[in-house]
PDB file of C-alpha atoms in Angstrom:
ATOM      1  CA  UNK A   1      25.653 118.350  -5.658  1.00 69.00           C
ATOM      2  CA  UNK A   2      23.873 115.543  -7.484  1.00 76.00           C
ATOM      3  CA  UNK A   3      24.782 113.092  -4.736  1.00 76.00           C
ATOM      4  CA  UNK A   4      23.390 115.417  -2.043  1.00 66.00           C
ATOM      5  CA  UNK A   5      20.142 115.772  -3.994  1.00 61.00           C
ATOM      6  CA  UNK A   6      19.789 111.989  -4.273  1.00 65.00           C
ATOM      7  CA  UNK A   7      20.426 111.641  -0.535  1.00 70.00           C
ATOM      8  CA  UNK A   8      17.783 114.281   0.215  1.00 61.00           C
ATOM      9  CA  UNK A   9      15.223 112.492  -1.996  1.00 67.00           C
ATOM     10  CA  UNK A  10      16.000 109.135  -0.338  1.00 56.00           C
ATOM     11  CA  UNK A  11      15.533 110.613   3.144  1.00 54.00           C
ATOM     12  CA  UNK A  12      12.256 112.259   2.090  1.00 53.00           C
ATOM     13  CA  UNK A  13      10.946 109.001   0.603  1.00 54.00           C
ATOM     14  CA  UNK A  14      11.752 107.140   3.826  1.00 54.00           C
ATOM     15  CA  UNK A  15      10.546 109.888   6.179  1.00 53.00           C
ATOM     16  CA  UNK A  16       7.144 110.618   4.578  1.00 52.00           C
ATOM     17  CA  UNK A  17       5.535 107.286   5.500  1.00 53.00           C
ATOM     18  CA  UNK A  18       6.910 107.589   9.028  1.00 52.00           C
ATOM     19  CA  UNK A  19       5.390 111.067   9.413  1.00 52.00           C
ATOM     20  CA  UNK A  20       1.925 109.551   9.779  1.00 47.00           C
ATOM     21  CA  UNK A  21       2.945 106.776  12.168  1.00 49.00           C
ATOM     22  CA  UNK A  22       3.149 108.873  15.317  1.00 50.00           C
ATOM     23  CA  UNK A  23      -0.314 110.380  14.950  1.00 70.00           C
ATOM     24  CA  UNK A  24      -2.220 107.171  15.790  1.00 82.00           C
ATOM     25  CA  UNK A  25      -4.268 107.275  18.983  1.00 86.00           C
ATOM     26  CA  UNK A  26      -7.039 105.333  20.673  1.00 90.00           C
ATOM     27  CA  UNK A  27     -10.200 106.564  22.327  1.00 90.00           C
ATOM     28  CA  UNK A  28     -12.142 104.864  25.084  1.00 93.00           C
ATOM     29  CA  UNK A  29     -15.752 106.052  24.838  1.00 94.00           C
ATOM     30  CA  UNK A  30     -18.175 105.404  27.698  1.00 93.00           C
ATOM     31  CA  UNK A  31     -21.947 105.278  27.155  1.00 93.00           C
ATOM     32  CA  UNK A  32     -24.878 104.040  29.264  1.00 93.00           C
ATOM     33  CA  UNK A  33     -24.918 100.876  27.101  1.00 88.00           C
ATOM     34  CA  UNK A  34     -21.190 100.077  27.421  1.00 90.00           C
ATOM     35  CA  UNK A  35     -17.713 101.121  26.389  1.00 92.00           C
ATOM     36  CA  UNK A  36     -16.448 101.583  22.827  1.00 92.00           C
ATOM     37  CA  UNK A  37     -12.759 101.483  21.939  1.00 93.00           C
ATOM     38  CA  UNK A  38     -11.772 103.263  18.721  1.00 93.00           C
ATOM     39  CA  UNK A  39      -8.315 103.314  17.129  1.00 92.00           C
ATOM     40  CA  UNK A  40      -7.825 106.389  14.955  1.00 89.00           C
ATOM     41  CA  UNK A  41      -5.059 107.096  12.475  1.00 86.00           C
ATOM     42  CA  UNK A  42      -5.786 110.507  10.917  1.00 79.00           C
ATOM     43  CA  UNK A  43      -3.538 110.040   7.902  1.00 76.00           C
ATOM     44  CA  UNK A  44      -1.848 112.772   5.918  1.00 73.00           C
ATOM     45  CA  UNK A  45      -4.259 114.868   3.815  1.00 66.00           C
ATOM     46  CA  UNK A  46      -1.723 115.789   1.130  1.00 68.00           C
ATOM     47  CA  UNK A  47      -0.453 112.226   0.718  1.00 69.00           C
ATOM     48  CA  UNK A  48      -3.102 109.928  -0.806  1.00 69.00           C
ATOM     49  CA  UNK A  49      -1.229 106.724   0.084  1.00 72.00           C
ATOM     50  CA  UNK A  50      -1.632 107.382   3.822  1.00 75.00           C
ATOM     51  CA  UNK A  51      -5.404 107.670   4.096  1.00 79.00           C
ATOM     52  CA  UNK A  52      -7.128 107.952   7.478  1.00 84.00           C
ATOM     53  CA  UNK A  53      -8.139 104.697   9.114  1.00 88.00           C
ATOM     54  CA  UNK A  54     -10.604 104.049  11.899  1.00 92.00           C
ATOM     55  CA  UNK A  55     -11.083 100.768  13.744  1.00 94.00           C
ATOM     56  CA  UNK A  56     -13.702  99.758  16.294  1.00 94.00           C
ATOM     57  CA  UNK A  57     -12.223  97.226  18.698  1.00 92.00           C
ATOM     58  CA  UNK A  58     -14.547  94.870  20.575  1.00 88.00           C
ATOM     59  CA  UNK A  59     -13.873  91.811  22.710  1.00 86.00           C
ATOM     60  CA  UNK A  60     -15.017  89.618  19.813  1.00 87.00           C
ATOM     61  CA  UNK A  61     -13.607  91.345  16.728  1.00 91.00           C
ATOM     62  CA  UNK A  62     -11.917  94.364  15.172  1.00 93.00           C
ATOM     63  CA  UNK A  63     -14.058  96.217  12.623  1.00 95.00           C
ATOM     64  CA  UNK A  64     -12.607  98.504   9.965  1.00 95.00           C
ATOM     65  CA  UNK A  65     -14.828 101.561   9.692  1.00 96.00           C
ATOM     66  CA  UNK A  66     -15.093 103.667   6.557  1.00 94.00           C
ATOM     67  CA  UNK A  67     -13.790 107.097   7.593  1.00 91.00           C
ATOM     68  CA  UNK A  68     -15.999 109.964   6.446  1.00 88.00           C
ATOM     69  CA  UNK A  69     -14.051 112.649   8.285  1.00 84.00           C
ATOM     70  CA  UNK A  70     -10.838 112.710  10.308  1.00 80.00           C
ATOM     71  CA  UNK A  71      -9.446 116.103  11.224  1.00 79.00           C
ATOM     72  CA  UNK A  72      -8.671 118.258  14.264  1.00 80.00           C
ATOM     73  CA  UNK A  73     -12.389 118.742  14.982  1.00 87.00           C
ATOM     74  CA  UNK A  74     -14.200 115.448  14.363  1.00 90.00           C
ATOM     75  CA  UNK A  75     -13.662 111.805  13.625  1.00 89.00           C
ATOM     76  CA  UNK A  76     -16.565 110.173  11.752  1.00 93.00           C
ATOM     77  CA  UNK A  77     -16.668 106.606  10.541  1.00 94.00           C
ATOM     78  CA  UNK A  78     -19.355 104.147   9.538  1.00 95.00           C
ATOM     79  CA  UNK A  79     -19.853 100.416   9.568  1.00 95.00           C
ATOM     80  CA  UNK A  80     -22.055  98.982   6.821  1.00 90.00           C
ATOM     81  CA  UNK A  81     -21.450  95.302   7.559  1.00 91.00           C
ATOM     82  CA  UNK A  82     -24.378  94.053   9.600  1.00 91.00           C
ATOM     83  CA  UNK A  83     -23.385  92.580  12.994  1.00 91.00           C
ATOM     84  CA  UNK A  84     -25.230  90.946  15.884  1.00 88.00           C
ATOM     85  CA  UNK A  85     -26.963  93.342  18.244  1.00 88.00           C
ATOM     86  CA  UNK A  86     -28.098  95.820  15.616  1.00 92.00           C
ATOM     87  CA  UNK A  87     -31.747  96.889  15.509  1.00 93.00           C
ATOM     88  CA  UNK A  88     -33.698  94.839  12.937  1.00 92.00           C
ATOM     89  CA  UNK A  89     -34.151  97.676  10.422  1.00 91.00           C
ATOM     90  CA  UNK A  90     -30.614  99.123  10.709  1.00 94.00           C
ATOM     91  CA  UNK A  91     -28.490  99.287   7.558  1.00 93.00           C
ATOM     92  CA  UNK A  92     -25.448 101.120   8.875  1.00 94.00           C
ATOM     93  CA  UNK A  93     -23.897 102.348  12.105  1.00 96.00           C
ATOM     94  CA  UNK A  94     -22.171 105.729  12.323  1.00 96.00           C
ATOM     95  CA  UNK A  95     -19.570 106.679  14.949  1.00 96.00           C
ATOM     96  CA  UNK A  96     -18.949 110.384  15.653  1.00 95.00           C
ATOM     97  CA  UNK A  97     -16.287 111.706  18.042  1.00 93.00           C
ATOM     98  CA  UNK A  98     -15.879 115.424  18.676  1.00 92.00           C
ATOM     99  CA  UNK A  99     -12.161 115.854  19.399  1.00 86.00           C
ATOM    100  CA  UNK A 100     -12.653 119.264  21.045  1.00 89.00           C
ATOM    101  CA  UNK A 101     -15.471 118.471  23.492  1.00 92.00           C
ATOM    102  CA  UNK A 102     -14.835 114.676  23.728  1.00 91.00           C
ATOM    103  CA  UNK A 103     -18.516 113.960  22.990  1.00 94.00           C
ATOM    104  CA  UNK A 104     -19.273 110.591  21.411  1.00 96.00           C
ATOM    105  CA  UNK A 105     -22.304 109.304  19.542  1.00 96.00           C
ATOM    106  CA  UNK A 106     -23.026 106.125  17.675  1.00 95.00           C
ATOM    107  CA  UNK A 107     -26.269 105.908  15.720  1.00 96.00           C
ATOM    108  CA  UNK A 108     -28.066 103.352  13.561  1.00 96.00           C
ATOM    109  CA  UNK A 109     -29.605 104.467  10.262  1.00 94.00           C
ATOM    110  CA  UNK A 110     -31.859 103.046   7.568  1.00 92.00           C
ATOM    111  CA  UNK A 111     -32.978 104.236   4.137  1.00 89.00           C
ATOM    112  CA  UNK A 112     -36.446 105.820   3.975  1.00 87.00           C
ATOM    113  CA  UNK A 113     -39.261 103.785   2.414  1.00 84.00           C
ATOM    114  CA  UNK A 114     -41.347 105.100  -0.512  1.00 79.00           C
ATOM    115  CA  UNK A 115     -43.919 106.856   1.693  1.00 79.00           C
ATOM    116  CA  UNK A 116     -41.212 108.551   3.765  1.00 77.00           C
ATOM    117  CA  UNK A 117     -39.310 109.589   0.635  1.00 74.00           C
ATOM    118  CA  UNK A 118     -42.436 111.270  -0.756  1.00 74.00           C
ATOM    119  CA  UNK A 119     -42.893 113.325   2.422  1.00 76.00           C
ATOM    120  CA  UNK A 120     -42.273 116.972   1.485  1.00 67.00           C
ATOM    121  CA  UNK A 121     -40.961 117.901   4.946  1.00 75.00           C
ATOM    122  CA  UNK A 122     -38.027 115.455   4.715  1.00 74.00           C
ATOM    123  CA  UNK A 123     -34.630 116.404   3.336  1.00 76.00           C
ATOM    124  CA  UNK A 124     -34.077 114.406   0.114  1.00 75.00           C
ATOM    125  CA  UNK A 125     -31.468 111.652   0.464  1.00 75.00           C
ATOM    126  CA  UNK A 126     -31.327 111.860   4.258  1.00 85.00           C
ATOM    127  CA  UNK A 127     -31.409 108.519   6.073  1.00 88.00           C
ATOM    128  CA  UNK A 128     -33.664 107.878   9.067  1.00 89.00           C
ATOM    129  CA  UNK A 129     -32.040 107.551  12.474  1.00 92.00           C
ATOM    130  CA  UNK A 130     -33.322 104.513  14.361  1.00 94.00           C
ATOM    131  CA  UNK A 131     -31.383 104.709  17.613  1.00 94.00           C
ATOM    132  CA  UNK A 132     -28.587 106.909  18.982  1.00 95.00           C
ATOM    133  CA  UNK A 133     -26.275 106.222  21.908  1.00 95.00           C
ATOM    134  CA  UNK A 134     -24.391 109.172  23.405  1.00 96.00           C
ATOM    135  CA  UNK A 135     -21.437 109.350  25.759  1.00 96.00           C
ATOM    136  CA  UNK A 136     -17.996 110.833  26.151  1.00 95.00           C
ATOM    137  CA  UNK A 137     -14.477 109.794  25.204  1.00 93.00           C
ATOM    138  CA  UNK A 138     -11.057 109.889  26.784  1.00 91.00           C
ATOM    139  CA  UNK A 139      -7.815 109.400  24.946  1.00 85.00           C
ATOM    140  CA  UNK A 140      -6.221 106.184  26.129  1.00 81.00           C
ATOM    141  CA  UNK A 141      -3.083 106.045  23.932  1.00 76.00           C
ATOM    142  CA  UNK A 142      -1.019 108.155  23.790  1.00 71.00           C
ATOM    143  CA  UNK A 143      -2.045 110.311  26.726  1.00 54.00           C
ATOM    144  CA  UNK A 144      -0.789 113.579  25.301  1.00 49.00           C
ATOM    145  CA  UNK A 145      -2.687 115.570  22.677  1.00 42.00           C
TER     146      UNK A 145
END
């Protein structure tokens, strides 16, 4: 009995990390300004060691995005490292993919200045959107959902 329990624990320890391996997929998102390739690994919510990861793949580099949300509905990640091609005032770039409708949006944000922060009509703590690019995505690997 004890030997069977040890075998079961060993199989569980080996199988848990592999459970998240098959859920990785890539999205090819087309916009009027070009194509974005995103590699998404949703992770396992109940296992903190296998956190979600999101990568933006370009012809020049691969950028690790900070995932804000990765579930059956949306994938949201942001890039805070400034790169070439950003608008001058941009502080971060946010990528949003709706997994149900395949809509895609990437937007550049900046913090509000003192005058904008004092404006009573603004939501406190909300960043200002500088530019948004919209498009749609198609799953490129694996093809099945």
